[in-house]
Coordinates of C-alpha atoms in Angstrom, one line a residue:
M289 CA 57.9 5.1 -32.3
S290 CA 60.9 6.8 -30.8
A291 CA 63.2 5.3 -28.2
D292 CA 61.6 7.4 -25.5
T293 CA 58.2 5.9 -25.9
A294 CA 59.2 2.3 -26.3
P295 CA 56.9 0.0 -24.3
E296 CA 58.5 -1.5 -21.2
P297 CA 58.8 -5.3 -21.3
A298 CA 56.5 -7.1 -19.0
P299 CA 58.0 -8.1 -15.7
R300 CA 59.1 -11.7 -15.5
P301 CA 56.9 -13.7 -13.1
R302 CA 58.6 -14.8 -9.9
R303 CA 59.7 -18.4 -9.6
R304 CA 57.4 -20.5 -7.3
R305 CA 59.3 -21.6 -4.3
G306 CA 58.4 -25.0 -2.9
L307 CA 57.7 -25.7 0.8
V308 CA 61.1 -27.4 1.3
E309 CA 62.8 -24.3 0.0
N310 CA 60.8 -21.9 2.1
L311 CA 61.0 -23.9 5.4
G312 CA 64.7 -24.8 4.8
S313 CA 65.7 -21.2 4.2
I314 CA 64.0 -20.1 7.4
V315 CA 65.7 -22.8 9.5
L316 CA 69.1 -22.1 8.1
G317 CA 68.7 -18.4 8.4
F318 CA 67.8 -18.6 12.1
E319 CA 70.4 -21.2 12.7
S320 CA 73.1 -19.1 11.2
V321 CA 72.5 -16.5 13.9
V322 CA 72.7 -19.1 16.7
I323 CA 75.9 -20.6 15.2
F324 CA 77.6 -17.3 15.0
L325 CA 76.8 -16.7 18.7
G326 CA 78.0 -20.3 19.3
G327 CA 81.4 -19.2 17.8
L328 CA 81.4 -16.3 20.3
V329 CA 80.8 -18.8 23.1
V330 CA 83.7 -21.0 21.9
Y331 CA 85.9 -17.9 21.9
G332 CA 84.7 -16.7 25.4
L333 CA 85.1 -20.1 27.0
N334 CA 88.5 -20.6 25.3
A335 CA 87.2 -24.1 24.4
L336 CA 89.6 -24.8 21.5
P337 CA 92.4 -27.3 22.0
E338 CA 95.8 -26.1 23.4
G339 CA 97.8 -24.3 20.7
I340 CA 94.9 -22.9 18.7
P341 CA 94.2 -19.3 19.4
S342 CA 90.7 -18.7 20.9
W343 CA 89.8 -16.2 18.2
W344 CA 89.4 -19.1 15.8
G345 CA 86.1 -19.8 17.5
I346 CA 84.8 -16.5 16.1
V347 CA 86.2 -17.3 12.7
G348 CA 84.7 -20.8 12.7
G349 CA 81.3 -19.5 13.8
S350 CA 81.4 -16.8 11.2
I351 CA 82.3 -19.3 8.4
M352 CA 79.5 -21.6 9.4
A353 CA 77.0 -18.8 9.6
V354 CA 77.9 -17.6 6.1
A355 CA 77.8 -21.1 4.8
M356 CA 74.3 -21.5 6.2
I357 CA 73.1 -18.3 4.6
L358 CA 74.6 -19.2 1.2
T359 CA 73.0 -22.6 1.4
A360 CA 69.7 -21.1 2.3
G361 CA 69.8 -19.1 -0.9
M362 CA 70.7 -22.2 -3.0
L363 CA 68.0 -24.5 -1.7
R364 CA 66.3 -24.6 -5.2
Y365 CA 69.0 -27.1 -6.1
P366 CA 68.9 -30.6 -4.8
W367 CA 72.6 -30.6 -3.9
A368 CA 72.0 -27.8 -1.4
I369 CA 69.7 -30.0 0.7
A370 CA 72.7 -32.4 1.1
V371 CA 74.9 -29.5 2.0
G372 CA 72.4 -28.5 4.7
W373 CA 72.6 -32.0 6.1
V374 CA 76.4 -31.7 6.2
L375 CA 76.1 -28.4 8.0
Q376 CA 73.8 -30.0 10.6
L377 CA 76.4 -32.7 11.1
L378 CA 79.2 -30.1 11.6
V379 CA 77.1 -28.3 14.2
A380 CA 76.6 -31.6 16.1
L381 CA 80.4 -32.2 15.9
G382 CA 80.8 -28.8 17.6
A383 CA 79.5 -30.4 20.7
V384 CA 83.0 -31.9 21.2
L385 CA 84.1 -28.3 22.0
V386 CA 81.0 -27.0 23.8
P387 CA 78.5 -29.7 24.9
A388 CA 75.7 -27.2 24.8
L389 CA 76.0 -27.1 21.0
L390 CA 74.5 -30.6 21.0
L391 CA 71.2 -29.1 22.2
V392 CA 71.4 -26.6 19.3
A393 CA 72.2 -29.5 16.9
L394 CA 69.2 -31.5 18.1
I395 CA 66.7 -28.6 17.9
F396 CA 67.8 -27.2 14.6
G397 CA 68.5 -30.7 13.2
G398 CA 65.0 -31.7 14.0
M399 CA 63.6 -28.6 12.3
W400 CA 65.8 -29.2 9.3
A401 CA 64.6 -32.8 9.1
Y402 CA 61.0 -31.6 9.2
A403 CA 61.7 -28.9 6.6
T404 CA 63.2 -31.3 4.2
I405 CA 61.4 -34.6 4.8
G406 CA 58.1 -33.4 6.1
G407 CA 58.0 -30.5 3.6
A408 CA 58.6 -32.9 0.7
R409 CA 55.8 -35.2 1.9
I410 CA 53.4 -32.3 2.2
E411 CA 54.3 -31.0 -1.3
A412 CA 53.8 -34.5 -2.8
R413 CA 50.4 -34.8 -1.0
T414 CA 49.4 -31.4 -2.3
A415 CA 50.5 -32.2 -5.8
A416 CA 48.6 -35.4 -5.8
G417 CA 45.5 -33.6 -4.6
A418 CA 45.8 -31.0 -7.3
E419 CA 45.5 -33.6 -10.1
P420 CA 42.0 -33.7 -11.6
Q421 CA 39.9 -36.4 -10.1
P422 CA 37.3 -38.3 -12.1
P423 CA 33.8 -37.1 -11.1
K424 CA 32.0 -39.3 -8.6
P425 CA 28.7 -40.7 -9.6
P426 CA 25.8 -39.0 -7.9
T427 CA 24.5 -40.8 -4.8
P428 CA 20.9 -41.8 -4.9
P429 CA 18.7 -40.0 -2.4
A430 CA 17.9 -41.7 0.8
P431 CA 14.6 -43.6 0.8
D432 CA 11.8 -41.7 2.5
S433 CA 10.8 -43.3 5.7
G434 CA 7.2 -42.1 5.3
R435 CA 7.1 -40.3 8.6
E436 CA 6.1 -36.7 8.7

């Protein structure tokens, strides 16, 4: 066989992503957009303390958005879930600068909690249901009442 006709290796099967990873990456992806826009709000309202240039609001929003996107890509690792919780806390702390960010923190924090806690419960329930169950004994037929 020549090098031109060598068979191609079979493609590697894709890794199965769990429900927590799927839901968590969706939440963090959407939240990253909202947080970037929140950084623009901090800049536009000049909400940073005296002595800090307002453009740092854009920088902070951008850094948070990138951190959320990177964390969304790493959710296959257990430590990334903890990083996601820290990011949710940082968003809540942003309410010190712009109180409306507390609403963002509550909405996305709730979705993050559902994605991580509820998603893990659903996965556990699904895994328990996928285990082979012993067959149930057949139920005897109901007695005939004799009416026709």
